[in-house]
């Protein structure tokens, strides 16, 4: 539907309407129009409605740059993006970024994506901080030793982390995370309930806090059933090739009937190994991944995978940002969300034990 914009007498049809034009049309002062745009709570409802109708009739667009100079706010949130690692199957950050952009827009903010040097975890932050181009940052790399949180905190730069402060439990910055241990406990229990007793684990190196957290869920579920885990675990790099190699060794030496993996990437490696040996995922050996990537949803026979609630993560991150940028700032406790399990053919009980 097209909206007809009212013409202003004596003004070129191509000239944009000004705040003064809106004030004249609504029969109010310029300050009242400014309040309607920036502080609507200060106005009576009938006055606010009259100004809003004039704004709509004239097609007036507030000068955001000028308003930013007065409020010292850009309404932009910085998010550093890293290239997808070669040899992996997950693009989980795509889902998160899309959700963050949508949720931020609904809150009157926009996300400014910036790239950095893969070898320098701080690249890009300093330039944006010095130029005051953004109001705050969202940090997604919270692995052991990453200096971003410490660096931003030392400069009192507002930020929210997607991920727990693994190496500093006393950190005071807001964060949102997904309970990886609960997710892998859920995945393992799903297999144990089908009668599997030798459930193997393929995870990341020991210096990965996230990987160790996920592994603890597998360990917990196995021990709750009184099942041994000795010889059933492998720590590798997060690549399809690593998952392929680790699963081959485990099948030869430990004879598991099922695998739980720290990522869909590793689970894809397991599927490769099964195919090479003429085994069918779900029928002969069960496989569960983590992240519920697009690959998991389309690869035959469908990869069962732990699904992170990334849409809710984005909602909680934006809530935390709004608290940080409020006057006075409000910082709440960290938020830990529970994942779910998307069950597909790779963990089907059909044929198991027959």
Tab-separated table of C-alpha atoms in Angstrom, residues 35-321:
chain	number	residue	atom	x	y	z
A	35	UNK	CA	9.954	15.381	22.983
A	36	UNK	CA	7.561	13.325	20.874
A	37	UNK	CA	10.539	11.775	19.064
A	38	UNK	CA	12.977	11.397	21.955
A	39	UNK	CA	10.932	11.481	25.169
A	40	UNK	CA	7.290	10.664	24.344
A	41	UNK	CA	6.509	9.922	28.007
A	42	UNK	CA	6.740	13.650	28.721
A	43	UNK	CA	3.704	14.478	26.569
A	44	UNK	CA	-0.023	14.120	27.103
A	45	UNK	CA	-1.526	11.371	24.995
A	46	UNK	CA	-3.594	13.720	22.845
A	47	UNK	CA	-0.610	15.979	22.111
A	48	UNK	CA	1.618	13.003	21.294
A	49	UNK	CA	-1.020	11.622	18.944
A	50	UNK	CA	-1.320	14.952	17.137
A	51	UNK	CA	2.450	15.165	16.609
A	52	UNK	CA	2.662	11.542	15.476
A	53	UNK	CA	-0.100	12.142	12.930
A	54	UNK	CA	1.770	15.192	11.590
A	55	UNK	CA	4.996	13.159	11.350
A	56	UNK	CA	3.188	10.459	9.381
A	57	UNK	CA	1.399	12.927	7.094
A	58	UNK	CA	4.607	14.773	6.231
A	59	UNK	CA	6.849	11.714	6.074
A	60	UNK	CA	9.250	13.296	8.550
A	61	UNK	CA	12.367	11.288	9.431
A	62	UNK	CA	14.225	12.436	12.582
A	63	UNK	CA	17.879	13.260	12.055
A	64	UNK	CA	19.470	10.315	13.808
A	65	UNK	CA	22.999	11.689	13.517
A	66	UNK	CA	22.037	14.941	15.221
A	67	UNK	CA	20.129	13.091	17.903
A	68	UNK	CA	23.129	10.852	18.509
A	69	UNK	CA	25.339	13.891	19.087
A	70	UNK	CA	22.955	15.067	21.810
A	71	UNK	CA	22.429	11.708	23.471
A	72	UNK	CA	25.910	10.303	22.785
A	73	UNK	CA	24.230	7.110	21.579
A	74	UNK	CA	24.671	5.436	18.195
A	75	UNK	CA	22.129	2.633	18.786
A	76	UNK	CA	24.704	0.300	17.213
A	77	UNK	CA	26.023	-2.906	18.774
A	78	UNK	CA	29.347	-4.271	17.567
A	79	UNK	CA	29.767	-7.971	16.814
A	80	UNK	CA	32.994	-9.433	15.492
A	81	UNK	CA	32.555	-12.270	13.000
A	82	UNK	CA	35.154	-14.902	12.202
A	83	UNK	CA	35.443	-17.003	9.037
A	84	UNK	CA	34.015	-20.520	9.148
A	85	UNK	CA	36.728	-23.061	9.818
A	86	UNK	CA	37.582	-25.270	6.850
A	87	UNK	CA	36.668	-28.940	7.249
A	88	UNK	CA	33.741	-28.317	9.574
A	89	UNK	CA	30.020	-28.869	9.104
A	90	UNK	CA	28.470	-26.322	11.449
A	91	UNK	CA	27.429	-22.738	10.718
A	92	UNK	CA	25.714	-22.144	14.052
A	93	UNK	CA	26.806	-18.512	14.206
A	94	UNK	CA	24.706	-17.725	11.131
A	95	UNK	CA	21.571	-18.633	13.067
A	96	UNK	CA	22.648	-16.637	16.085
A	97	UNK	CA	23.596	-13.530	14.091
A	98	UNK	CA	20.280	-13.545	12.228
A	99	UNK	CA	18.363	-13.849	15.515
A	100	UNK	CA	20.468	-11.113	17.122
A	101	UNK	CA	19.890	-8.728	14.219
A	102	UNK	CA	16.123	-9.282	14.324
A	103	UNK	CA	15.846	-8.981	18.106
A	104	UNK	CA	18.071	-5.888	18.206
A	105	UNK	CA	15.977	-4.192	15.536
A	106	UNK	CA	12.838	-4.750	17.590
A	107	UNK	CA	14.610	-3.038	20.502
A	108	UNK	CA	15.573	-0.023	18.377
A	109	UNK	CA	19.179	-1.080	17.869
A	110	UNK	CA	21.221	-2.347	14.943
A	111	UNK	CA	24.127	-4.765	14.777
A	112	UNK	CA	27.402	-3.602	13.254
A	113	UNK	CA	29.377	-6.603	12.034
A	114	UNK	CA	33.132	-6.262	11.791
A	115	UNK	CA	35.877	-8.663	10.788
A	116	UNK	CA	39.175	-9.108	12.574
A	117	UNK	CA	42.528	-10.745	12.097
A	118	UNK	CA	42.147	-14.473	12.916
A	119	UNK	CA	45.545	-14.286	14.637
A	120	UNK	CA	44.601	-11.239	16.724
A	121	UNK	CA	41.486	-11.696	18.903
A	122	UNK	CA	41.426	-7.952	19.688
A	123	UNK	CA	41.601	-6.680	16.117
A	124	UNK	CA	38.757	-4.303	15.278
A	125	UNK	CA	37.684	-3.496	18.843
A	126	UNK	CA	40.030	-0.585	19.431
A	127	UNK	CA	39.014	1.318	16.293
A	128	UNK	CA	35.308	1.101	17.122
A	129	UNK	CA	35.870	1.994	20.747
A	130	UNK	CA	37.978	5.077	19.928
A	131	UNK	CA	35.493	6.343	17.345
A	132	UNK	CA	32.505	5.734	19.653
A	133	UNK	CA	30.842	4.106	16.650
A	134	UNK	CA	29.015	1.588	18.833
A	135	UNK	CA	27.289	1.744	22.206
A	136	UNK	CA	28.309	-1.767	23.250
A	137	UNK	CA	29.671	-5.095	22.024
A	138	UNK	CA	28.497	-8.686	21.919
A	139	UNK	CA	31.396	-11.099	22.475
A	140	UNK	CA	31.042	-14.669	21.264
A	141	UNK	CA	34.551	-16.048	21.811
A	142	UNK	CA	34.836	-17.060	25.455
A	143	UNK	CA	37.334	-19.886	25.087
A	144	UNK	CA	40.181	-20.258	27.609
A	145	UNK	CA	42.677	-17.422	27.369
A	146	UNK	CA	40.683	-15.191	25.012
A	147	UNK	CA	41.540	-11.611	26.075
A	148	UNK	CA	38.456	-9.823	24.715
A	149	UNK	CA	36.430	-9.733	27.943
A	150	UNK	CA	39.407	-8.626	30.031
A	151	UNK	CA	40.407	-5.974	27.485
A	152	UNK	CA	36.903	-4.521	27.189
A	153	UNK	CA	36.360	-4.644	30.933
A	154	UNK	CA	39.601	-2.769	31.611
A	155	UNK	CA	38.365	0.023	29.339
A	156	UNK	CA	34.886	0.014	30.887
A	157	UNK	CA	33.392	-0.754	27.494
A	158	UNK	CA	29.859	-2.197	27.819
A	159	UNK	CA	29.575	-5.744	26.487
A	160	UNK	CA	27.537	-8.916	26.833
A	161	UNK	CA	29.090	-12.328	26.267
A	162	UNK	CA	27.485	-15.284	24.534
A	163	UNK	CA	29.323	-17.817	26.628
A	164	UNK	CA	30.305	-18.161	30.264
A	165	UNK	CA	33.450	-16.537	31.718
A	166	UNK	CA	35.103	-19.949	31.983
A	167	UNK	CA	38.456	-18.753	33.311
A	168	UNK	CA	36.993	-16.109	35.652
A	169	UNK	CA	33.870	-17.281	37.518
A	170	UNK	CA	33.893	-14.041	39.535
A	171	UNK	CA	33.541	-11.872	36.410
A	172	UNK	CA	30.834	-9.240	36.757
A	173	UNK	CA	29.912	-8.716	33.101
A	174	UNK	CA	26.553	-10.051	31.845
A	175	UNK	CA	26.561	-13.296	29.895
A	176	UNK	CA	24.171	-15.759	28.281
A	177	UNK	CA	25.041	-19.386	27.588
A	178	UNK	CA	23.565	-22.771	26.728
A	179	UNK	CA	23.986	-25.676	29.152
A	180	UNK	CA	26.151	-28.022	27.089
A	181	UNK	CA	26.407	-30.572	29.895
A	182	UNK	CA	22.613	-30.830	30.086
A	183	UNK	CA	22.460	-31.234	26.309
A	184	UNK	CA	24.940	-34.108	26.231
A	185	UNK	CA	23.285	-35.723	29.251
A	186	UNK	CA	20.022	-35.553	27.285
A	187	UNK	CA	21.679	-37.068	24.200
A	188	UNK	CA	23.314	-39.895	26.159
A	189	UNK	CA	20.158	-40.693	28.116
A	190	UNK	CA	18.255	-40.866	24.818
A	191	UNK	CA	20.631	-43.642	23.692
A	192	UNK	CA	20.686	-45.443	27.032
A	193	UNK	CA	16.893	-45.556	27.064
A	194	UNK	CA	17.068	-47.502	23.802
A	195	UNK	CA	19.235	-50.171	25.391
A	196	UNK	CA	22.711	-48.997	24.398
A	197	UNK	CA	25.304	-49.560	27.112
A	198	UNK	CA	28.561	-48.899	25.291
A	199	UNK	CA	28.105	-45.270	24.324
A	200	UNK	CA	31.330	-43.625	23.149
A	201	UNK	CA	32.247	-39.954	23.386
A	202	UNK	CA	34.155	-37.914	20.797
A	203	UNK	CA	34.981	-34.425	22.003
A	204	UNK	CA	37.488	-31.614	21.808
A	205	UNK	CA	40.898	-31.116	23.353
A	206	UNK	CA	41.150	-30.871	27.124
A	207	UNK	CA	41.905	-27.133	27.013
A	208	UNK	CA	38.400	-26.474	25.636
A	209	UNK	CA	36.157	-25.509	28.558
A	210	UNK	CA	33.101	-25.865	26.347
A	211	UNK	CA	34.189	-29.319	25.213
A	212	UNK	CA	34.861	-30.480	28.759
A	213	UNK	CA	31.507	-29.122	29.910
A	214	UNK	CA	29.733	-31.128	27.215
A	215	UNK	CA	31.766	-34.238	28.036
A	216	UNK	CA	30.684	-33.976	31.689
A	217	UNK	CA	27.080	-34.487	30.578
A	218	UNK	CA	27.982	-37.758	28.849
A	219	UNK	CA	29.986	-38.905	31.886
A	220	UNK	CA	27.159	-38.031	34.283
A	221	UNK	CA	24.519	-39.930	32.298
A	222	UNK	CA	26.714	-43.021	31.997
A	223	UNK	CA	27.600	-43.093	35.695
A	224	UNK	CA	23.991	-42.610	36.761
A	225	UNK	CA	23.282	-45.929	35.000
A	226	UNK	CA	26.344	-47.571	36.582
A	227	UNK	CA	28.093	-47.853	33.198
A	228	UNK	CA	31.856	-47.633	32.675
A	229	UNK	CA	33.384	-44.919	30.491
A	230	UNK	CA	36.981	-46.183	30.444
A	231	UNK	CA	38.307	-46.522	26.899
A	232	UNK	CA	35.169	-45.054	25.370
A	233	UNK	CA	36.296	-41.428	24.957
A	234	UNK	CA	38.469	-39.549	22.494
A	235	UNK	CA	39.648	-35.906	22.394
A	236	UNK	CA	40.404	-34.462	18.958
A	237	UNK	CA	40.288	-31.291	16.850
A	238	UNK	CA	36.859	-30.158	15.654
A	239	UNK	CA	37.039	-31.381	12.049
A	240	UNK	CA	35.223	-34.020	10.048
A	241	UNK	CA	38.540	-35.813	9.464
A	242	UNK	CA	39.211	-35.967	13.209
A	243	UNK	CA	35.786	-37.425	13.906
A	244	UNK	CA	36.346	-39.949	11.173
A	245	UNK	CA	39.690	-41.073	12.576
A	246	UNK	CA	38.583	-41.157	16.207
A	247	UNK	CA	35.471	-43.201	15.475
A	248	UNK	CA	37.484	-45.749	13.476
A	249	UNK	CA	39.846	-46.306	16.413
A	250	UNK	CA	37.000	-46.549	18.917
A	251	UNK	CA	35.075	-49.040	16.774
A	252	UNK	CA	38.165	-51.238	16.510
A	253	UNK	CA	39.266	-51.040	20.140
A	254	UNK	CA	36.159	-50.374	22.257
A	255	UNK	CA	33.312	-51.775	20.127
A	256	UNK	CA	30.724	-49.096	21.030
A	257	UNK	CA	27.158	-49.375	19.743
A	258	UNK	CA	26.565	-45.618	19.855
A	259	UNK	CA	28.410	-42.296	19.733
A	260	UNK	CA	27.731	-38.917	21.324
A	261	UNK	CA	29.774	-36.114	19.770
A	262	UNK	CA	30.633	-32.591	20.936
A	263	UNK	CA	29.614	-31.189	17.539
A	264	UNK	CA	27.825	-32.065	14.322
A	265	UNK	CA	31.197	-31.763	12.605
A	266	UNK	CA	32.596	-34.682	14.596
A	267	UNK	CA	29.366	-36.631	14.141
A	268	UNK	CA	29.695	-36.218	10.377
A	269	UNK	CA	33.094	-37.874	10.643
A	270	UNK	CA	31.472	-40.816	12.447
A	271	UNK	CA	28.886	-41.138	9.657
A	272	UNK	CA	31.722	-41.280	7.112
A	273	UNK	CA	33.390	-44.115	9.041
A	274	UNK	CA	30.163	-46.096	9.292
A	275	UNK	CA	29.520	-45.739	5.560
A	276	UNK	CA	33.055	-46.919	4.761
A	277	UNK	CA	32.469	-50.063	6.818
A	278	UNK	CA	29.073	-50.821	5.365
A	279	UNK	CA	27.304	-49.946	8.622
A	280	UNK	CA	24.051	-48.002	8.727
A	281	UNK	CA	23.662	-45.150	11.215
A	282	UNK	CA	20.669	-45.784	13.451
A	283	UNK	CA	20.330	-49.437	12.510
A	284	UNK	CA	23.826	-50.706	13.321
A	285	UNK	CA	25.420	-47.889	15.284
A	286	UNK	CA	23.653	-44.825	16.691
A	287	UNK	CA	25.124	-41.326	16.341
A	288	UNK	CA	24.185	-38.039	18.048
A	289	UNK	CA	25.771	-34.654	17.322
A	290	UNK	CA	25.553	-31.198	18.857
A	291	UNK	CA	24.301	-27.882	17.336
A	292	UNK	CA	21.510	-29.161	15.050
A	293	UNK	CA	23.191	-27.650	12.014
A	294	UNK	CA	21.622	-27.536	8.565
A	295	UNK	CA	23.841	-30.476	7.629
A	296	UNK	CA	22.307	-32.530	10.443
A	297	UNK	CA	18.867	-31.835	9.038
A	298	UNK	CA	19.603	-32.977	5.480
A	299	UNK	CA	22.257	-35.709	5.639
A	300	UNK	CA	20.802	-39.249	5.288
A	301	UNK	CA	19.326	-40.694	7.459
A	302	UNK	CA	19.072	-37.415	9.393
A	303	UNK	CA	21.470	-36.710	12.255
A	304	UNK	CA	20.028	-36.592	15.752
A	305	UNK	CA	21.523	-33.511	17.370
A	306	UNK	CA	21.351	-31.285	20.445
A	307	UNK	CA	19.691	-28.018	19.427
A	308	UNK	CA	20.765	-24.776	21.062
A	309	UNK	CA	17.942	-22.239	21.645
A	310	UNK	CA	19.783	-19.496	19.755
A	311	UNK	CA	16.680	-17.398	19.237
A	312	UNK	CA	16.219	-17.195	23.011
A	313	UNK	CA	19.936	-16.545	23.457
A	314	UNK	CA	19.547	-13.468	21.237
A	315	UNK	CA	16.538	-12.285	23.273
A	316	UNK	CA	18.475	-12.604	26.540
A	317	UNK	CA	21.561	-10.902	25.077
A	318	UNK	CA	19.492	-7.900	23.962
A	319	UNK	CA	17.799	-7.730	27.377
A	320	UNK	CA	21.224	-7.630	28.988
A	321	UNK	CA	22.366	-4.912	26.557
